mmCIF file of the C-alpha atoms, coordinates in Angstrom:
data_MODEL
# 
_entry.id   MODEL 
# 
loop_
_atom_site.group_PDB 
_atom_site.id 
_atom_site.type_symbol 
_atom_site.label_atom_id 
_atom_site.label_alt_id 
_atom_site.label_comp_id 
_atom_site.label_asym_id 
_atom_site.label_entity_id 
_atom_site.label_seq_id 
_atom_site.pdbx_PDB_ins_code 
_atom_site.Cartn_x 
_atom_site.Cartn_y 
_atom_site.Cartn_z 
_atom_site.occupancy 
_atom_site.B_iso_or_equiv 
_atom_site.pdbx_formal_charge 
_atom_site.auth_seq_id 
_atom_site.auth_comp_id 
_atom_site.auth_asym_id 
_atom_site.auth_atom_id 
_atom_site.pdbx_PDB_model_num 
ATOM 1   C CA . UNK A 1 1   ? 31.648  136.265 239.807 1.00 0.00 ? 1   UNK A CA 1 
ATOM 2   C CA . UNK A 1 2   ? 29.426  134.407 242.227 1.00 0.00 ? 2   UNK A CA 1 
ATOM 3   C CA . UNK A 1 3   ? 26.549  136.701 241.400 1.00 0.00 ? 3   UNK A CA 1 
ATOM 4   C CA . UNK A 1 4   ? 27.173  136.344 237.655 1.00 0.00 ? 4   UNK A CA 1 
ATOM 5   C CA . UNK A 1 5   ? 27.256  132.589 238.011 1.00 0.00 ? 5   UNK A CA 1 
ATOM 6   C CA . UNK A 1 6   ? 23.920  132.602 239.853 1.00 0.00 ? 6   UNK A CA 1 
ATOM 7   C CA . UNK A 1 7   ? 22.367  134.857 237.243 1.00 0.00 ? 7   UNK A CA 1 
ATOM 8   C CA . UNK A 1 8   ? 23.610  132.703 234.352 1.00 0.00 ? 8   UNK A CA 1 
ATOM 9   C CA . UNK A 1 9   ? 22.328  129.592 236.054 1.00 0.00 ? 9   UNK A CA 1 
ATOM 10  C CA . UNK A 1 10  ? 18.927  131.142 236.752 1.00 0.00 ? 10  UNK A CA 1 
ATOM 11  C CA . UNK A 1 11  ? 18.539  132.452 233.211 1.00 0.00 ? 11  UNK A CA 1 
ATOM 12  C CA . UNK A 1 12  ? 20.050  129.710 231.099 1.00 0.00 ? 12  UNK A CA 1 
ATOM 13  C CA . UNK A 1 13  ? 19.992  126.415 232.978 1.00 0.00 ? 13  UNK A CA 1 
ATOM 14  C CA . UNK A 1 14  ? 16.780  124.402 232.519 1.00 0.00 ? 14  UNK A CA 1 
ATOM 15  C CA . UNK A 1 15  ? 14.556  124.263 235.565 1.00 0.00 ? 15  UNK A CA 1 
ATOM 16  C CA . UNK A 1 16  ? 13.004  121.114 237.005 1.00 0.00 ? 16  UNK A CA 1 
ATOM 17  C CA . UNK A 1 17  ? 9.918   121.504 234.810 1.00 0.00 ? 17  UNK A CA 1 
ATOM 18  C CA . UNK A 1 18  ? 11.913  121.814 231.581 1.00 0.00 ? 18  UNK A CA 1 
ATOM 19  C CA . UNK A 1 19  ? 14.099  118.922 232.562 1.00 0.00 ? 19  UNK A CA 1 
ATOM 20  C CA . UNK A 1 20  ? 11.001  116.834 233.267 1.00 0.00 ? 20  UNK A CA 1 
ATOM 21  C CA . UNK A 1 21  ? 9.485   117.769 229.901 1.00 0.00 ? 21  UNK A CA 1 
ATOM 22  C CA . UNK A 1 22  ? 12.707  116.826 228.115 1.00 0.00 ? 22  UNK A CA 1 
ATOM 23  C CA . UNK A 1 23  ? 12.776  113.469 229.933 1.00 0.00 ? 23  UNK A CA 1 
ATOM 24  C CA . UNK A 1 24  ? 9.149   112.794 229.004 1.00 0.00 ? 24  UNK A CA 1 
ATOM 25  C CA . UNK A 1 25  ? 9.755   113.683 225.377 1.00 0.00 ? 25  UNK A CA 1 
ATOM 26  C CA . UNK A 1 26  ? 12.775  111.338 225.248 1.00 0.00 ? 26  UNK A CA 1 
ATOM 27  C CA . UNK A 1 27  ? 10.833  108.491 226.878 1.00 0.00 ? 27  UNK A CA 1 
ATOM 28  C CA . UNK A 1 28  ? 7.896   108.976 224.525 1.00 0.00 ? 28  UNK A CA 1 
ATOM 29  C CA . UNK A 1 29  ? 10.217  108.879 221.509 1.00 0.00 ? 29  UNK A CA 1 
ATOM 30  C CA . UNK A 1 30  ? 11.752  105.674 222.872 1.00 0.00 ? 30  UNK A CA 1 
ATOM 31  C CA . UNK A 1 31  ? 8.311   104.135 223.382 1.00 0.00 ? 31  UNK A CA 1 
ATOM 32  C CA . UNK A 1 32  ? 7.266   105.045 219.857 1.00 0.00 ? 32  UNK A CA 1 
ATOM 33  C CA . UNK A 1 33  ? 10.386  103.463 218.405 1.00 0.00 ? 33  UNK A CA 1 
ATOM 34  C CA . UNK A 1 34  ? 9.854   100.328 220.511 1.00 0.00 ? 34  UNK A CA 1 
ATOM 35  C CA . UNK A 1 35  ? 6.215   100.102 219.430 1.00 0.00 ? 35  UNK A CA 1 
ATOM 36  C CA . UNK A 1 36  ? 7.232   100.431 215.757 1.00 0.00 ? 36  UNK A CA 1 
ATOM 37  C CA . UNK A 1 37  ? 9.859   97.701  216.171 1.00 0.00 ? 37  UNK A CA 1 
ATOM 38  C CA . UNK A 1 38  ? 7.350   95.435  217.927 1.00 0.00 ? 38  UNK A CA 1 
ATOM 39  C CA . UNK A 1 39  ? 4.792   95.893  215.142 1.00 0.00 ? 39  UNK A CA 1 
ATOM 40  C CA . UNK A 1 40  ? 7.466   94.998  212.573 1.00 0.00 ? 40  UNK A CA 1 
ATOM 41  C CA . UNK A 1 41  ? 8.283   91.802  214.498 1.00 0.00 ? 41  UNK A CA 1 
ATOM 42  C CA . UNK A 1 42  ? 4.594   90.893  214.711 1.00 0.00 ? 42  UNK A CA 1 
ATOM 43  C CA . UNK A 1 43  ? 4.215   91.542  210.970 1.00 0.00 ? 43  UNK A CA 1 
ATOM 44  C CA . UNK A 1 44  ? 7.189   89.279  210.206 1.00 0.00 ? 44  UNK A CA 1 
ATOM 45  C CA . UNK A 1 45  ? 5.921   86.519  212.496 1.00 0.00 ? 45  UNK A CA 1 
ATOM 46  C CA . UNK A 1 46  ? 2.445   86.606  210.938 1.00 0.00 ? 46  UNK A CA 1 
ATOM 47  C CA . UNK A 1 47  ? 3.829   86.662  207.415 1.00 0.00 ? 47  UNK A CA 1 
ATOM 48  C CA . UNK A 1 48  ? 6.567   84.046  207.825 1.00 0.00 ? 48  UNK A CA 1 
ATOM 49  C CA . UNK A 1 49  ? 4.895   81.849  210.427 1.00 0.00 ? 49  UNK A CA 1 
ATOM 50  C CA . UNK A 1 50  ? 1.085   81.823  210.617 1.00 0.00 ? 50  UNK A CA 1 
ATOM 51  C CA . UNK A 1 51  ? 0.508   82.736  206.983 1.00 0.00 ? 51  UNK A CA 1 
ATOM 52  C CA . UNK A 1 52  ? 2.962   80.104  205.740 1.00 0.00 ? 52  UNK A CA 1 
ATOM 53  C CA . UNK A 1 53  ? 1.266   77.419  207.867 1.00 0.00 ? 53  UNK A CA 1 
ATOM 54  C CA . UNK A 1 54  ? -2.164  78.356  206.538 1.00 0.00 ? 54  UNK A CA 1 
ATOM 55  C CA . UNK A 1 55  ? -0.883  78.099  202.950 1.00 0.00 ? 55  UNK A CA 1 
ATOM 56  C CA . UNK A 1 56  ? 0.559   74.657  203.758 1.00 0.00 ? 56  UNK A CA 1 
ATOM 57  C CA . UNK A 1 57  ? -2.751  73.601  205.269 1.00 0.00 ? 57  UNK A CA 1 
ATOM 58  C CA . UNK A 1 58  ? -4.588  74.730  202.142 1.00 0.00 ? 58  UNK A CA 1 
ATOM 59  C CA . UNK A 1 59  ? -2.255  72.655  199.955 1.00 0.00 ? 59  UNK A CA 1 
ATOM 60  C CA . UNK A 1 60  ? -2.752  69.601  202.182 1.00 0.00 ? 60  UNK A CA 1 
ATOM 61  C CA . UNK A 1 61  ? -6.522  69.977  201.981 1.00 0.00 ? 61  UNK A CA 1 
ATOM 62  C CA . UNK A 1 62  ? -6.324  70.162  198.178 1.00 0.00 ? 62  UNK A CA 1 
ATOM 63  C CA . UNK A 1 63  ? -4.444  66.863  198.140 1.00 0.00 ? 63  UNK A CA 1 
ATOM 64  C CA . UNK A 1 64  ? -6.983  65.253  200.449 1.00 0.00 ? 64  UNK A CA 1 
ATOM 65  C CA . UNK A 1 65  ? -9.850  66.511  198.252 1.00 0.00 ? 65  UNK A CA 1 
ATOM 66  C CA . UNK A 1 66  ? -8.344  64.917  195.153 1.00 0.00 ? 66  UNK A CA 1 
ATOM 67  C CA . UNK A 1 67  ? -7.985  61.540  196.932 1.00 0.00 ? 67  UNK A CA 1 
ATOM 68  C CA . UNK A 1 68  ? -11.331 61.597  198.750 1.00 0.00 ? 68  UNK A CA 1 
ATOM 69  C CA . UNK A 1 69  ? -13.866 59.220  197.254 1.00 0.00 ? 69  UNK A CA 1 
ATOM 70  C CA . UNK A 1 70  ? -16.961 59.953  199.302 1.00 0.00 ? 70  UNK A CA 1 
ATOM 71  C CA . UNK A 1 71  ? -18.966 63.020  198.166 1.00 0.00 ? 71  UNK A CA 1 
ATOM 72  C CA . UNK A 1 72  ? -19.678 63.957  201.771 1.00 0.00 ? 72  UNK A CA 1 
ATOM 73  C CA . UNK A 1 73  ? -15.975 63.984  202.629 1.00 0.00 ? 73  UNK A CA 1 
ATOM 74  C CA . UNK A 1 74  ? -15.166 66.035  199.508 1.00 0.00 ? 74  UNK A CA 1 
ATOM 75  C CA . UNK A 1 75  ? -17.750 68.602  200.582 1.00 0.00 ? 75  UNK A CA 1 
ATOM 76  C CA . UNK A 1 76  ? -16.285 68.871  204.056 1.00 0.00 ? 76  UNK A CA 1 
ATOM 77  C CA . UNK A 1 77  ? -12.789 69.288  202.642 1.00 0.00 ? 77  UNK A CA 1 
ATOM 78  C CA . UNK A 1 78  ? -14.022 71.996  200.215 1.00 0.00 ? 78  UNK A CA 1 
ATOM 79  C CA . UNK A 1 79  ? -15.621 73.867  203.155 1.00 0.00 ? 79  UNK A CA 1 
ATOM 80  C CA . UNK A 1 80  ? -12.364 73.653  205.105 1.00 0.00 ? 80  UNK A CA 1 
ATOM 81  C CA . UNK A 1 81  ? -10.496 74.992  202.069 1.00 0.00 ? 81  UNK A CA 1 
ATOM 82  C CA . UNK A 1 82  ? -12.898 77.941  201.895 1.00 0.00 ? 82  UNK A CA 1 
ATOM 83  C CA . UNK A 1 83  ? -12.294 78.676  205.563 1.00 0.00 ? 83  UNK A CA 1 
ATOM 84  C CA . UNK A 1 84  ? -8.504  78.631  205.028 1.00 0.00 ? 84  UNK A CA 1 
ATOM 85  C CA . UNK A 1 85  ? -8.751  81.001  202.061 1.00 0.00 ? 85  UNK A CA 1 
ATOM 86  C CA . UNK A 1 86  ? -10.943 83.392  204.085 1.00 0.00 ? 86  UNK A CA 1 
ATOM 87  C CA . UNK A 1 87  ? -8.519  83.252  207.039 1.00 0.00 ? 87  UNK A CA 1 
ATOM 88  C CA . UNK A 1 88  ? -5.575  83.979  204.735 1.00 0.00 ? 88  UNK A CA 1 
ATOM 89  C CA . UNK A 1 89  ? -7.395  86.978  203.271 1.00 0.00 ? 89  UNK A CA 1 
ATOM 90  C CA . UNK A 1 90  ? -8.156  88.379  206.723 1.00 0.00 ? 90  UNK A CA 1 
ATOM 91  C CA . UNK A 1 91  ? -4.575  87.732  207.847 1.00 0.00 ? 91  UNK A CA 1 
ATOM 92  C CA . UNK A 1 92  ? -3.145  89.600  204.839 1.00 0.00 ? 92  UNK A CA 1 
ATOM 93  C CA . UNK A 1 93  ? -5.399  92.566  205.607 1.00 0.00 ? 93  UNK A CA 1 
ATOM 94  C CA . UNK A 1 94  ? -4.103  92.577  209.185 1.00 0.00 ? 94  UNK A CA 1 
ATOM 95  C CA . UNK A 1 95  ? -0.497  92.370  208.042 1.00 0.00 ? 95  UNK A CA 1 
ATOM 96  C CA . UNK A 1 96  ? -0.967  95.259  205.613 1.00 0.00 ? 96  UNK A CA 1 
ATOM 97  C CA . UNK A 1 97  ? -2.556  97.285  208.426 1.00 0.00 ? 97  UNK A CA 1 
ATOM 98  C CA . UNK A 1 98  ? 0.461   96.716  210.667 1.00 0.00 ? 98  UNK A CA 1 
ATOM 99  C CA . UNK A 1 99  ? 3.191   97.407  208.147 1.00 0.00 ? 99  UNK A CA 1 
ATOM 100 C CA . UNK A 1 100 ? 2.396   97.778  204.454 1.00 0.00 ? 100 UNK A CA 1 
ATOM 101 C CA . UNK A 1 101 ? 4.920   95.836  202.355 1.00 0.00 ? 101 UNK A CA 1 
ATOM 102 C CA . UNK A 1 102 ? 5.260   98.853  200.058 1.00 0.00 ? 102 UNK A CA 1 
ATOM 103 C CA . UNK A 1 103 ? 7.012   100.738 202.890 1.00 0.00 ? 103 UNK A CA 1 
ATOM 104 C CA . UNK A 1 104 ? 9.929   98.297  202.703 1.00 0.00 ? 104 UNK A CA 1 
ATOM 105 C CA . UNK A 1 105 ? 11.027  100.146 199.527 1.00 0.00 ? 105 UNK A CA 1 
ATOM 106 C CA . UNK A 1 106 ? 10.594  103.565 201.161 1.00 0.00 ? 106 UNK A CA 1 
ATOM 107 C CA . UNK A 1 107 ? 7.850   106.118 201.623 1.00 0.00 ? 107 UNK A CA 1 
ATOM 108 C CA . UNK A 1 108 ? 8.149   107.573 198.124 1.00 0.00 ? 108 UNK A CA 1 
ATOM 109 C CA . UNK A 1 109 ? 7.543   104.191 196.502 1.00 0.00 ? 109 UNK A CA 1 
ATOM 110 C CA . UNK A 1 110 ? 4.711   103.406 198.890 1.00 0.00 ? 110 UNK A CA 1 
ATOM 111 C CA . UNK A 1 111 ? 2.970   106.726 198.120 1.00 0.00 ? 111 UNK A CA 1 
ATOM 112 C CA . UNK A 1 112 ? 3.312   106.138 194.379 1.00 0.00 ? 112 UNK A CA 1 
ATOM 113 C CA . UNK A 1 113 ? 1.850   102.659 194.821 1.00 0.00 ? 113 UNK A CA 1 
ATOM 114 C CA . UNK A 1 114 ? -1.122  104.149 196.690 1.00 0.00 ? 114 UNK A CA 1 
ATOM 115 C CA . UNK A 1 115 ? -1.649  106.665 193.907 1.00 0.00 ? 115 UNK A CA 1 
ATOM 116 C CA . UNK A 1 116 ? -1.536  103.966 191.227 1.00 0.00 ? 116 UNK A CA 1 
ATOM 117 C CA . UNK A 1 117 ? -4.279  102.010 193.042 1.00 0.00 ? 117 UNK A CA 1 
ATOM 118 C CA . UNK A 1 118 ? -6.517  105.009 193.662 1.00 0.00 ? 118 UNK A CA 1 
ATOM 119 C CA . UNK A 1 119 ? -9.981  105.000 192.123 1.00 0.00 ? 119 UNK A CA 1 
ATOM 120 C CA . UNK A 1 120 ? -9.495  108.698 191.304 1.00 0.00 ? 120 UNK A CA 1 
ATOM 121 C CA . UNK A 1 121 ? -6.475  109.742 189.151 1.00 0.00 ? 121 UNK A CA 1 
ATOM 122 C CA . UNK A 1 122 ? -3.654  111.103 191.334 1.00 0.00 ? 122 UNK A CA 1 
ATOM 123 C CA . UNK A 1 123 ? -0.762  113.368 190.401 1.00 0.00 ? 123 UNK A CA 1 
ATOM 124 C CA . UNK A 1 124 ? 2.093   112.743 192.862 1.00 0.00 ? 124 UNK A CA 1 
ATOM 125 C CA . UNK A 1 125 ? 4.999   114.993 193.750 1.00 0.00 ? 125 UNK A CA 1 
ATOM 126 C CA . UNK A 1 126 ? 7.511   113.741 196.328 1.00 0.00 ? 126 UNK A CA 1 
ATOM 127 C CA . UNK A 1 127 ? 10.598  115.609 197.567 1.00 0.00 ? 127 UNK A CA 1 
ATOM 128 C CA . UNK A 1 128 ? 12.240  113.797 200.482 1.00 0.00 ? 128 UNK A CA 1 
ATOM 129 C CA . UNK A 1 129 ? 15.999  114.394 200.957 1.00 0.00 ? 129 UNK A CA 1 
ATOM 130 C CA . UNK A 1 130 ? 16.217  111.496 203.401 1.00 0.00 ? 130 UNK A CA 1 
ATOM 131 C CA . UNK A 1 131 ? 14.108  108.646 204.710 1.00 0.00 ? 131 UNK A CA 1 
ATOM 132 C CA . UNK A 1 132 ? 11.909  109.553 207.736 1.00 0.00 ? 132 UNK A CA 1 
ATOM 133 C CA . UNK A 1 133 ? 11.917  107.529 210.978 1.00 0.00 ? 133 UNK A CA 1 
ATOM 134 C CA . UNK A 1 134 ? 9.787   104.328 210.756 1.00 0.00 ? 134 UNK A CA 1 
ATOM 135 C CA . UNK A 1 135 ? 6.962   105.587 213.010 1.00 0.00 ? 135 UNK A CA 1 
ATOM 136 C CA . UNK A 1 136 ? 6.703   108.865 211.080 1.00 0.00 ? 136 UNK A CA 1 
ATOM 137 C CA . UNK A 1 137 ? 6.883   107.033 207.774 1.00 0.00 ? 137 UNK A CA 1 
ATOM 138 C CA . UNK A 1 138 ? 4.072   104.726 208.783 1.00 0.00 ? 138 UNK A CA 1 
ATOM 139 C CA . UNK A 1 139 ? 1.899   107.603 210.017 1.00 0.00 ? 139 UNK A CA 1 
ATOM 140 C CA . UNK A 1 140 ? 2.340   109.536 206.777 1.00 0.00 ? 140 UNK A CA 1 
ATOM 141 C CA . UNK A 1 141 ? 1.553   106.464 204.688 1.00 0.00 ? 141 UNK A CA 1 
ATOM 142 C CA . UNK A 1 142 ? -1.644  105.626 206.546 1.00 0.00 ? 142 UNK A CA 1 
ATOM 143 C CA . UNK A 1 143 ? -2.673  109.325 206.499 1.00 0.00 ? 143 UNK A CA 1 
ATOM 144 C CA . UNK A 1 144 ? -2.213  109.469 202.736 1.00 0.00 ? 144 UNK A CA 1 
ATOM 145 C CA . UNK A 1 145 ? -4.078  106.177 202.269 1.00 0.00 ? 145 UNK A CA 1 
ATOM 146 C CA . UNK A 1 146 ? -7.005  107.390 204.394 1.00 0.00 ? 146 UNK A CA 1 
ATOM 147 C CA . UNK A 1 147 ? -7.186  110.758 202.589 1.00 0.00 ? 147 UNK A CA 1 
ATOM 148 C CA . UNK A 1 148 ? -7.175  109.139 199.132 1.00 0.00 ? 148 UNK A CA 1 
ATOM 149 C CA . UNK A 1 149 ? -9.924  106.751 200.264 1.00 0.00 ? 149 UNK A CA 1 
ATOM 150 C CA . UNK A 1 150 ? -11.970 109.677 201.622 1.00 0.00 ? 150 UNK A CA 1 
ATOM 151 C CA . UNK A 1 151 ? -11.770 111.482 198.269 1.00 0.00 ? 151 UNK A CA 1 
ATOM 152 C CA . UNK A 1 152 ? -12.878 108.368 196.387 1.00 0.00 ? 152 UNK A CA 1 
ATOM 153 C CA . UNK A 1 153 ? -15.806 107.756 198.764 1.00 0.00 ? 153 UNK A CA 1 
ATOM 154 C CA . UNK A 1 154 ? -17.072 111.239 199.577 1.00 0.00 ? 154 UNK A CA 1 
ATOM 155 C CA . UNK A 1 155 ? -15.723 113.995 197.325 1.00 0.00 ? 155 UNK A CA 1 
ATOM 156 C CA . UNK A 1 156 ? -17.080 113.149 193.861 1.00 0.00 ? 156 UNK A CA 1 
ATOM 157 C CA . UNK A 1 157 ? -13.750 114.410 192.509 1.00 0.00 ? 157 UNK A CA 1 
ATOM 158 C CA . UNK A 1 158 ? -12.220 113.795 189.106 1.00 0.00 ? 158 UNK A CA 1 
ATOM 159 C CA . UNK A 1 159 ? -8.571  114.314 190.060 1.00 0.00 ? 159 UNK A CA 1 
ATOM 160 C CA . UNK A 1 160 ? -6.264  114.556 193.068 1.00 0.00 ? 160 UNK A CA 1 
ATOM 161 C CA . UNK A 1 161 ? -2.900  116.110 193.687 1.00 0.00 ? 161 UNK A CA 1 
ATOM 162 C CA . UNK A 1 162 ? -0.715  114.578 196.425 1.00 0.00 ? 162 UNK A CA 1 
ATOM 163 C CA . UNK A 1 163 ? 2.361   116.512 197.514 1.00 0.00 ? 163 UNK A CA 1 
ATOM 164 C CA . UNK A 1 164 ? 4.884   115.108 200.014 1.00 0.00 ? 164 UNK A CA 1 
ATOM 165 C CA . UNK A 1 165 ? 7.914   117.186 200.992 1.00 0.00 ? 165 UNK A CA 1 
ATOM 166 C CA . UNK A 1 166 ? 10.186  118.329 203.763 1.00 0.00 ? 166 UNK A CA 1 
ATOM 167 C CA . UNK A 1 167 ? 9.643   121.936 204.748 1.00 0.00 ? 167 UNK A CA 1 
ATOM 168 C CA . UNK A 1 168 ? 11.262  123.788 207.662 1.00 0.00 ? 168 UNK A CA 1 
ATOM 169 C CA . UNK A 1 169 ? 12.133  120.674 209.643 1.00 0.00 ? 169 UNK A CA 1 
ATOM 170 C CA . UNK A 1 170 ? 8.661   119.189 209.107 1.00 0.00 ? 170 UNK A CA 1 
ATOM 171 C CA . UNK A 1 171 ? 7.315   116.488 206.814 1.00 0.00 ? 171 UNK A CA 1 
ATOM 172 C CA . UNK A 1 172 ? 4.191   117.643 205.053 1.00 0.00 ? 172 UNK A CA 1 
ATOM 173 C CA . UNK A 1 173 ? 1.723   115.650 202.967 1.00 0.00 ? 173 UNK A CA 1 
ATOM 174 C CA . UNK A 1 174 ? -0.945  117.664 201.189 1.00 0.00 ? 174 UNK A CA 1 
ATOM 175 C CA . UNK A 1 175 ? -3.903  116.104 199.388 1.00 0.00 ? 175 UNK A CA 1 
ATOM 176 C CA . UNK A 1 176 ? -5.984  118.417 197.131 1.00 0.00 ? 176 UNK A CA 1 
ATOM 177 C CA . UNK A 1 177 ? -9.087  117.333 195.166 1.00 0.00 ? 177 UNK A CA 1 
ATOM 178 C CA . UNK A 1 178 ? -11.476 119.111 192.837 1.00 0.00 ? 178 UNK A CA 1 
ATOM 179 C CA . UNK A 1 179 ? -14.593 117.699 194.510 1.00 0.00 ? 179 UNK A CA 1 
ATOM 180 C CA . UNK A 1 180 ? -17.550 119.472 196.059 1.00 0.00 ? 180 UNK A CA 1 
ATOM 181 C CA . UNK A 1 181 ? -15.835 120.518 199.284 1.00 0.00 ? 181 UNK A CA 1 
ATOM 182 C CA . UNK A 1 182 ? -17.561 120.731 202.650 1.00 0.00 ? 182 UNK A CA 1 
ATOM 183 C CA . UNK A 1 183 ? -15.208 118.295 204.430 1.00 0.00 ? 183 UNK A CA 1 
ATOM 184 C CA . UNK A 1 184 ? -15.035 118.787 208.184 1.00 0.00 ? 184 UNK A CA 1 
ATOM 185 C CA . UNK A 1 185 ? -12.541 117.353 210.711 1.00 0.00 ? 185 UNK A CA 1 
ATOM 186 C CA . UNK A 1 186 ? -15.374 115.725 212.664 1.00 0.00 ? 186 UNK A CA 1 
ATOM 187 C CA . UNK A 1 187 ? -17.253 114.602 209.575 1.00 0.00 ? 187 UNK A CA 1 
ATOM 188 C CA . UNK A 1 188 ? -19.047 111.295 210.063 1.00 0.00 ? 188 UNK A CA 1 
ATOM 189 C CA . UNK A 1 189 ? -17.394 108.396 208.251 1.00 0.00 ? 189 UNK A CA 1 
ATOM 190 C CA . UNK A 1 190 ? -14.430 110.362 206.953 1.00 0.00 ? 190 UNK A CA 1 
ATOM 191 C CA . UNK A 1 191 ? -11.852 109.209 209.529 1.00 0.00 ? 191 UNK A CA 1 
ATOM 192 C CA . UNK A 1 192 ? -10.373 112.712 209.836 1.00 0.00 ? 192 UNK A CA 1 
ATOM 193 C CA . UNK A 1 193 ? -10.715 112.712 213.615 1.00 0.00 ? 193 UNK A CA 1 
ATOM 194 C CA . UNK A 1 194 ? -8.521  109.609 213.809 1.00 0.00 ? 194 UNK A CA 1 
ATOM 195 C CA . UNK A 1 195 ? -5.918  111.195 211.515 1.00 0.00 ? 195 UNK A CA 1 
ATOM 196 C CA . UNK A 1 196 ? -5.849  114.282 213.760 1.00 0.00 ? 196 UNK A CA 1 
ATOM 197 C CA . UNK A 1 197 ? -5.220  112.121 216.842 1.00 0.00 ? 197 UNK A CA 1 
ATOM 198 C CA . UNK A 1 198 ? -2.489  110.188 215.035 1.00 0.00 ? 198 UNK A CA 1 
ATOM 199 C CA . UNK A 1 199 ? -0.762  113.414 213.943 1.00 0.00 ? 199 UNK A CA 1 
ATOM 200 C CA . UNK A 1 200 ? -1.017  115.001 217.423 1.00 0.00 ? 200 UNK A CA 1 
ATOM 201 C CA . UNK A 1 201 ? 0.469   111.883 219.042 1.00 0.00 ? 201 UNK A CA 1 
ATOM 202 C CA . UNK A 1 202 ? 3.610   112.561 216.996 1.00 0.00 ? 202 UNK A CA 1 
ATOM 203 C CA . UNK A 1 203 ? 3.642   116.303 217.795 1.00 0.00 ? 203 UNK A CA 1 
ATOM 204 C CA . UNK A 1 204 ? 2.126   117.075 214.404 1.00 0.00 ? 204 UNK A CA 1 
ATOM 205 C CA . UNK A 1 205 ? -1.082  118.609 213.151 1.00 0.00 ? 205 UNK A CA 1 
ATOM 206 C CA . UNK A 1 206 ? -3.777  118.301 210.477 1.00 0.00 ? 206 UNK A CA 1 
ATOM 207 C CA . UNK A 1 207 ? -5.528  121.180 208.669 1.00 0.00 ? 207 UNK A CA 1 
ATOM 208 C CA . UNK A 1 208 ? -8.645  121.099 206.532 1.00 0.00 ? 208 UNK A CA 1 
ATOM 209 C CA . UNK A 1 209 ? -9.436  123.763 203.940 1.00 0.00 ? 209 UNK A CA 1 
ATOM 210 C CA . UNK A 1 210 ? -12.683 122.725 202.267 1.00 0.00 ? 210 UNK A CA 1 
ATOM 211 C CA . UNK A 1 211 ? -15.085 125.540 201.290 1.00 0.00 ? 211 UNK A CA 1 
ATOM 212 C CA . UNK A 1 212 ? -18.508 124.589 199.951 1.00 0.00 ? 212 UNK A CA 1 
ATOM 213 C CA . UNK A 1 213 ? -18.107 123.900 196.237 1.00 0.00 ? 213 UNK A CA 1 
ATOM 214 C CA . UNK A 1 214 ? -14.457 122.933 196.635 1.00 0.00 ? 214 UNK A CA 1 
ATOM 215 C CA . UNK A 1 215 ? -11.636 122.436 196.184 1.00 0.00 ? 215 UNK A CA 1 
ATOM 216 C CA . UNK A 1 216 ? -10.561 120.573 199.312 1.00 0.00 ? 216 UNK A CA 1 
ATOM 217 C CA . UNK A 1 217 ? -7.029  120.669 200.649 1.00 0.00 ? 217 UNK A CA 1 
ATOM 218 C CA . UNK A 1 218 ? -6.020  118.601 203.637 1.00 0.00 ? 218 UNK A CA 1 
ATOM 219 C CA . UNK A 1 219 ? -2.511  118.930 205.096 1.00 0.00 ? 219 UNK A CA 1 
ATOM 220 C CA . UNK A 1 220 ? -0.813  116.603 207.549 1.00 0.00 ? 220 UNK A CA 1 
ATOM 221 C CA . UNK A 1 221 ? 2.444   117.828 209.106 1.00 0.00 ? 221 UNK A CA 1 
ATOM 222 C CA . UNK A 1 222 ? 4.812   115.826 211.275 1.00 0.00 ? 222 UNK A CA 1 
ATOM 223 C CA . UNK A 1 223 ? 8.279   116.537 212.670 1.00 0.00 ? 223 UNK A CA 1 
ATOM 224 C CA . UNK A 1 224 ? 11.176  115.083 210.714 1.00 0.00 ? 224 UNK A CA 1 
ATOM 225 C CA . UNK A 1 225 ? 12.683  113.610 213.889 1.00 0.00 ? 225 UNK A CA 1 
# 
């Protein structure tokens, strides 16, 4: 029995290395969740605090402009208003980059919104039995957004198919276009290298199938959990 117990322990119990890997994986998952929660808090603060104050400042400047009698003063107020509008526009871009408002309604709705805004017509198919974790959801959304932008800028395509589904414990988004092909992971200006790094940081992967003459199919796959 003693010998059997030793054999079972040696064969089945995780060693120090496996225990360390498990601990690192758990801590990384916790850090990712904390980072996602922090970004959401920053997004809310910018939207509800800074953005609201800039809007109030713009309204106040409009009232001052209407009451200002001197042309010089009116010009200064108009310039200040322009600066406020520009700051608001930049702030909204930052907020969308942190957490797109479309994700509040779920990844399916966000993907359909992306497709509706695409410069190239997109056919969307989504099959998600349940909502992914926030960090995975955000990564898939930004990957899809970048891929659709790439097609519009570089592929000279007339149509796109975007497929998002759960397959074998993985979340997979596939973007296929009928453009000229020739896309490469390290292609200058395409942003694919950044998408690869983002996928790998979540234990996922990105594949590019883009023969010369097309079509191009790019697949991003991330774990469901």
